[in-house]
PDB file of C-alpha atoms in Angstrom:
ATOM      1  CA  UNK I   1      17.871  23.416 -15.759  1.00  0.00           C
ATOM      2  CA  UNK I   2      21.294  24.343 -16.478  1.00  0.00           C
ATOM      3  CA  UNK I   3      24.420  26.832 -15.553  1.00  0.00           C
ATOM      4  CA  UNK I   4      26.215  28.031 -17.956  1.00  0.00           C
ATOM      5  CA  UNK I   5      30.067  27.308 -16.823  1.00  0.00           C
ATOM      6  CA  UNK I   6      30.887  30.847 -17.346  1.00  0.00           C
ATOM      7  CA  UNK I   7      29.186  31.959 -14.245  1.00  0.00           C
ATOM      8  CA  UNK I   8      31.214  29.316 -12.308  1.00  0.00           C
ATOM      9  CA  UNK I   9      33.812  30.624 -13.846  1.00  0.00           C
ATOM     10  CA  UNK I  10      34.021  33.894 -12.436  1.00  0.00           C
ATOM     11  CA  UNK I  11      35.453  32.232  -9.474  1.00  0.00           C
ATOM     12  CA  UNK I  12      38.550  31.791 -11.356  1.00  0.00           C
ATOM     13  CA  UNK I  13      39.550  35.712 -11.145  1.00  0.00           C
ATOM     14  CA  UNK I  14      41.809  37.414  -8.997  1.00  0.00           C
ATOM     15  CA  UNK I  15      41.095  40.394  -7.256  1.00  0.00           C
ATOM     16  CA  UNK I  16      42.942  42.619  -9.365  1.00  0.00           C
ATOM     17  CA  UNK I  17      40.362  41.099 -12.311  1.00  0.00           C
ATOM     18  CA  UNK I  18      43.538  38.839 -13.984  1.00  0.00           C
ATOM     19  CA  UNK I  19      42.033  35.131 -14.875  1.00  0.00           C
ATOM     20  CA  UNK I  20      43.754  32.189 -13.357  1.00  0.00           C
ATOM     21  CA  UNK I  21      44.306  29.799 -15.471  1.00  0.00           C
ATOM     22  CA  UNK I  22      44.905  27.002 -12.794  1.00  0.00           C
ATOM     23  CA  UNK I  23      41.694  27.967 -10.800  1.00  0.00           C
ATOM     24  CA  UNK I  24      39.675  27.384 -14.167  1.00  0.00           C
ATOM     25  CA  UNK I  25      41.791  24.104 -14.551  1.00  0.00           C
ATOM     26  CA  UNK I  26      40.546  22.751 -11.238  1.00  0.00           C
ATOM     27  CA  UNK I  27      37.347  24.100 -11.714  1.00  0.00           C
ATOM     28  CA  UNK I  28      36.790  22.697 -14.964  1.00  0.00           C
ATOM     29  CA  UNK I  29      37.694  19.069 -13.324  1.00  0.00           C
ATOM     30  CA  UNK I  30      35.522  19.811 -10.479  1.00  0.00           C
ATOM     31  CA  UNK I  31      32.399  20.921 -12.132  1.00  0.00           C
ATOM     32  CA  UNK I  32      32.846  18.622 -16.054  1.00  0.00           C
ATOM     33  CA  UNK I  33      31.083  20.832 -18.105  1.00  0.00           C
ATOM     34  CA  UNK I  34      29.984  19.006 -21.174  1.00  0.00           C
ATOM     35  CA  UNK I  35      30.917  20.605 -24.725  1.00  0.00           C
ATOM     36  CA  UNK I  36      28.507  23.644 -24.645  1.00  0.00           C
ATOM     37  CA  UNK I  37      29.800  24.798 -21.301  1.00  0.00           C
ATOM     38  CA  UNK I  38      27.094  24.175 -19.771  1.00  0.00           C
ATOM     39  CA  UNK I  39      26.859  22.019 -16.227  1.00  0.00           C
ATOM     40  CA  UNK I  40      23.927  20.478 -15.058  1.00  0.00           C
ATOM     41  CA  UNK I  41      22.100  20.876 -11.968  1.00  0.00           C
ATOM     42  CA  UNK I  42      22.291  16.767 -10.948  1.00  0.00           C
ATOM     43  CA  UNK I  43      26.162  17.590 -11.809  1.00  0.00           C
ATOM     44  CA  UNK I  44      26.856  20.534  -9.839  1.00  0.00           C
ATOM     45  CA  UNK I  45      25.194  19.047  -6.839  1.00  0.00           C
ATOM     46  CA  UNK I  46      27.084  15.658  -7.267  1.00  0.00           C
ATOM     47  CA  UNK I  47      30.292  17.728  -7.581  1.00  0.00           C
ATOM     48  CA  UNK I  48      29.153  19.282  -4.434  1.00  0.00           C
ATOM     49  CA  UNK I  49      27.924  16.545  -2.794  1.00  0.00           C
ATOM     50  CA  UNK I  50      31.849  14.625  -3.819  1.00  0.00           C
ATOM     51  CA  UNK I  51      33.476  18.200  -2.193  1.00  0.00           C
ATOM     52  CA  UNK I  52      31.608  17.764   1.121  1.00  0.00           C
ATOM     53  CA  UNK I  53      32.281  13.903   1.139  1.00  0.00           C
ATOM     54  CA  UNK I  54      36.256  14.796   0.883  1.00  0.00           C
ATOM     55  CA  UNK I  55      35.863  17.437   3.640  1.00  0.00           C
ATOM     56  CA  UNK I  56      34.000  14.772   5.997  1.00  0.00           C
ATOM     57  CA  UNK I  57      36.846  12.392   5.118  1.00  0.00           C
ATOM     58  CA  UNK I  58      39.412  14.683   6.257  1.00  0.00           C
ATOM     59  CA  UNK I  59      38.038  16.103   9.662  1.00  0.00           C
ATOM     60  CA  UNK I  60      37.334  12.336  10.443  1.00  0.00           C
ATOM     61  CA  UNK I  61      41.240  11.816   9.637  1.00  0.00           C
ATOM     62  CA  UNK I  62      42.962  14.594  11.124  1.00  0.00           C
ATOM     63  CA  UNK I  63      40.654  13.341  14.407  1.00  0.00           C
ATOM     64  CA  UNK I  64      41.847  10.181  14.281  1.00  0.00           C
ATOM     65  CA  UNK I  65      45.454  11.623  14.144  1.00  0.00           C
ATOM     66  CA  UNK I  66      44.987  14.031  16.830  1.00  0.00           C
ATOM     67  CA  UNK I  67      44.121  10.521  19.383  1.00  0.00           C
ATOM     68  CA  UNK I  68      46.955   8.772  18.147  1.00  0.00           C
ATOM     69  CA  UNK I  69      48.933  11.665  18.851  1.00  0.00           C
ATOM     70  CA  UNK I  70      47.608  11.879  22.109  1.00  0.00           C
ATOM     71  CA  UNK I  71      48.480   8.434  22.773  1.00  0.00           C
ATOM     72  CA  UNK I  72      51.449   8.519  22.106  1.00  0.00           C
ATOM     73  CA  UNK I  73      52.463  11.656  23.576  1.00  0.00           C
ATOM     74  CA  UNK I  74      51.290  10.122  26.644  1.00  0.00           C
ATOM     75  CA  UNK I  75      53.168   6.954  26.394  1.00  0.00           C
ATOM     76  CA  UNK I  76      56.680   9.303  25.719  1.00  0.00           C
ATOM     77  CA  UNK I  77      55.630  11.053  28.644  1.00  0.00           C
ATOM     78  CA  UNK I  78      55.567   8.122  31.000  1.00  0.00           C
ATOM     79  CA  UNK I  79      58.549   6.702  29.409  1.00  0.00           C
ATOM     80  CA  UNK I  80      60.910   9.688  29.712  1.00  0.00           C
ATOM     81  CA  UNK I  81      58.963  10.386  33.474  1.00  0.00           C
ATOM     82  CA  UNK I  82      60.343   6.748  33.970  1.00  0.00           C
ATOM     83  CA  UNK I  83      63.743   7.431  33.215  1.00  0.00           C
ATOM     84  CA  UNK I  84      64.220  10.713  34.693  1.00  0.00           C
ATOM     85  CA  UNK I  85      63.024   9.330  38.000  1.00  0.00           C
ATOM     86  CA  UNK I  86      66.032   6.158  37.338  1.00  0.00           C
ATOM     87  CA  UNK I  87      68.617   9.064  36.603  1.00  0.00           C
ATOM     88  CA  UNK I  88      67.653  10.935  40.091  1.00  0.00           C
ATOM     89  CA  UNK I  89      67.870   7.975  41.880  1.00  0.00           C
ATOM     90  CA  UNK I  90      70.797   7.421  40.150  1.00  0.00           C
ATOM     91  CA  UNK I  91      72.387  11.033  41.311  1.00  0.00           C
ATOM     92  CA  UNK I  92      71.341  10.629  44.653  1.00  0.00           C
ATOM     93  CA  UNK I  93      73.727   7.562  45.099  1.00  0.00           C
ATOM     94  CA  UNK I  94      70.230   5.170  45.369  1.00  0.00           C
ATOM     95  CA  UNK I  95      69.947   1.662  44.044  1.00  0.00           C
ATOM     96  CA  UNK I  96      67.314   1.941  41.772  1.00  0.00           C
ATOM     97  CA  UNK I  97      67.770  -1.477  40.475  1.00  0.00           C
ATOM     98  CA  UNK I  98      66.829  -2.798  43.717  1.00  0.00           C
ATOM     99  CA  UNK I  99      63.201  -1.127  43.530  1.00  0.00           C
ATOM    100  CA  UNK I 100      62.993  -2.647  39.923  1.00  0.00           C
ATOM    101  CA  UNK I 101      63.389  -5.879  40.818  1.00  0.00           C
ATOM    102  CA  UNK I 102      60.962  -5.884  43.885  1.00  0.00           C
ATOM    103  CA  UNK I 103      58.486  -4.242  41.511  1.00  0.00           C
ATOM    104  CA  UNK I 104      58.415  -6.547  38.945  1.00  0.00           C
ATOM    105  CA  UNK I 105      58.439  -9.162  40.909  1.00  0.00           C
ATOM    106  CA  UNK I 106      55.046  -8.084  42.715  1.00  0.00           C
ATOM    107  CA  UNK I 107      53.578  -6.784  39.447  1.00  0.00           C
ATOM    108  CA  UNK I 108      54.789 -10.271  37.600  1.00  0.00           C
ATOM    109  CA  UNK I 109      53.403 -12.217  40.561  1.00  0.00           C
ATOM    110  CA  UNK I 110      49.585  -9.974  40.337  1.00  0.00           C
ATOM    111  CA  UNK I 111      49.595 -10.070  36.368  1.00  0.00           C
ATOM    112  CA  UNK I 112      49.659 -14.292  37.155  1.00  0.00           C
ATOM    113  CA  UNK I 113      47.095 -14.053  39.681  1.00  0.00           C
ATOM    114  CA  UNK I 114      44.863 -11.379  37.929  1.00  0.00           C
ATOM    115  CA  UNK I 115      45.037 -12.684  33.897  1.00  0.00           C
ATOM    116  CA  UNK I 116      42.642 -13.757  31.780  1.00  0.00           C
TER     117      UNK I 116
END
Protein backbone atom coordinates (compact mmCIF):
# COMPACT_ATOMS: atom_id res chain seq x y z
CA UNK A 1 0.00 0.00 0.00
CA UNK A 2 0.91 3.38 -0.90
CA UNK A 3 -0.02 7.37 -0.58
CA UNK A 4 0.28 9.25 -3.19
CA UNK A 5 2.41 12.48 -1.88
CA UNK A 6 -0.16 14.72 -3.25
CA UNK A 7 -2.58 14.01 -0.52
CA UNK A 8 0.20 14.85 2.02
CA UNK A 9 0.59 17.59 0.23
CA UNK A 10 -2.45 19.36 0.80
CA UNK A 11 -1.02 20.21 4.09
CA UNK A 12 1.18 22.58 2.39
CA UNK A 13 -1.80 25.23 1.65
CA UNK A 14 -2.72 28.22 3.34
CA UNK A 15 -6.00 29.08 4.30
CA UNK A 16 -6.62 31.49 1.72
CA UNK A 17 -5.83 28.21 -0.78
CA UNK A 18 -2.06 29.87 -1.83
CA UNK A 19 0.65 26.80 -1.80
CA UNK A 20 3.64 27.19 0.40
CA UNK A 21 6.42 26.41 -1.07
CA UNK A 22 8.51 25.98 2.21
CA UNK A 23 5.78 23.75 3.89
CA UNK A 24 6.11 21.35 0.75
CA UNK A 25 9.99 21.75 1.19
CA UNK A 26 9.86 20.38 4.72
CA UNK A 27 7.35 18.08 3.91
CA UNK A 28 9.03 16.62 1.09
CA UNK A 29 12.21 16.00 3.57
CA UNK A 30 9.96 14.68 6.14
CA UNK A 31 7.95 12.22 4.24
CA UNK A 32 11.00 11.20 1.00
CA UNK A 33 8.74 10.39 -1.54
CA UNK A 34 10.50 8.29 -4.08
CA UNK A 35 10.32 9.45 -7.91
CA UNK A 36 6.59 8.66 -8.59
CA UNK A 37 5.44 10.67 -5.62
CA UNK A 38 4.41 8.14 -4.00
CA UNK A 39 5.39 7.34 -0.04
CA UNK A 40 5.13 4.17 1.44
CA UNK A 41 3.28 3.04 4.33
CA UNK A 42 6.69 1.50 6.32
CA UNK A 43 7.92 5.22 5.31
CA UNK A 44 5.26 7.35 6.51
CA UNK A 45 5.13 5.52 9.77
CA UNK A 46 9.01 5.66 10.20
CA UNK A 47 8.74 9.40 9.41
CA UNK A 48 6.19 9.40 12.08
CA UNK A 49 7.64 7.27 14.33
CA UNK A 50 11.30 9.81 13.83
CA UNK A 51 8.59 13.01 14.55
CA UNK A 52 7.39 11.49 17.86
CA UNK A 53 11.03 10.39 18.82
CA UNK A 54 12.12 14.30 18.38
CA UNK A 55 9.05 15.40 20.41
CA UNK A 56 9.99 12.81 23.33
CA UNK A 57 13.53 14.20 23.08
CA UNK A 58 12.46 17.62 23.65
CA UNK A 59 9.86 17.38 26.59
CA UNK A 60 12.62 15.16 28.26
CA UNK A 61 15.02 18.33 27.64
CA UNK A 62 13.08 21.25 28.42
CA UNK A 63 12.39 18.98 31.89
CA UNK A 64 15.69 18.63 32.54
CA UNK A 65 16.11 22.47 32.09
CA UNK A 66 13.23 23.40 34.10
CA UNK A 67 15.30 21.34 37.43
CA UNK A 68 18.37 22.96 36.68
CA UNK A 69 16.61 26.08 36.67
CA UNK A 70 15.11 25.33 39.77
CA UNK A 71 18.33 24.65 41.26
CA UNK A 72 19.75 27.27 40.61
CA UNK A 73 17.18 29.71 41.28
CA UNK A 74 17.30 28.30 44.62
CA UNK A 75 20.94 28.55 45.17
CA UNK A 76 20.65 32.65 43.97
CA UNK A 77 18.02 32.79 46.37
CA UNK A 78 20.01 31.68 49.37
CA UNK A 79 22.93 33.55 48.20
CA UNK A 80 21.36 37.00 47.78
CA UNK A 81 19.05 35.97 51.24
CA UNK A 82 22.70 35.64 52.62
CA UNK A 83 23.82 38.89 51.75
CA UNK A 84 20.88 40.92 52.39
CA UNK A 85 20.80 39.59 55.92
CA UNK A 86 25.05 40.80 56.08
CA UNK A 87 23.88 44.31 54.68
CA UNK A 88 21.06 44.64 57.60
CA UNK A 89 23.32 43.71 60.05
CA UNK A 90 25.50 45.89 58.53
CA UNK A 91 22.85 49.03 58.79
CA UNK A 92 21.99 48.26 62.12
CA UNK A 93 25.62 49.08 63.32
CA UNK A 94 26.04 44.93 64.14
CA UNK A 95 29.23 42.99 63.71
CA UNK A 96 28.30 40.54 61.41
CA UNK A 97 31.74 39.30 60.99
CA UNK A 98 31.74 38.21 64.45
CA UNK A 99 28.69 35.70 63.83
CA UNK A 100 30.71 34.47 60.70
CA UNK A 101 33.48 33.48 62.36
CA UNK A 102 31.71 31.64 65.32
CA UNK A 103 29.69 29.91 62.60
CA UNK A 104 32.21 28.56 60.67
CA UNK A 105 34.05 27.63 63.21
CA UNK A 106 31.18 25.27 64.67
CA UNK A 107 30.11 24.20 61.17
CA UNK A 108 34.08 23.55 60.24
CA UNK A 109 34.48 21.76 63.58
CA UNK A 110 30.86 19.33 62.78
CA UNK A 111 31.82 18.88 58.96
CA UNK A 112 35.32 17.15 60.75
CA UNK A 113 33.40 15.24 63.12
CA UNK A 114 30.46 14.25 60.75
CA UNK A 115 32.56 13.41 57.16
CA UNK A 116 32.86 10.58 55.35
Amino acid sequence: PVLHFNIIGVLAENIDGSFDDKKAKNLVRLFRPDKFDEVSLIHFVQSCDGIYKKIRFLRASVGNSTLIDNVLESIIDTAFGFLLALTVMSILELNPWALLVSLSTVLVSFAFALGP
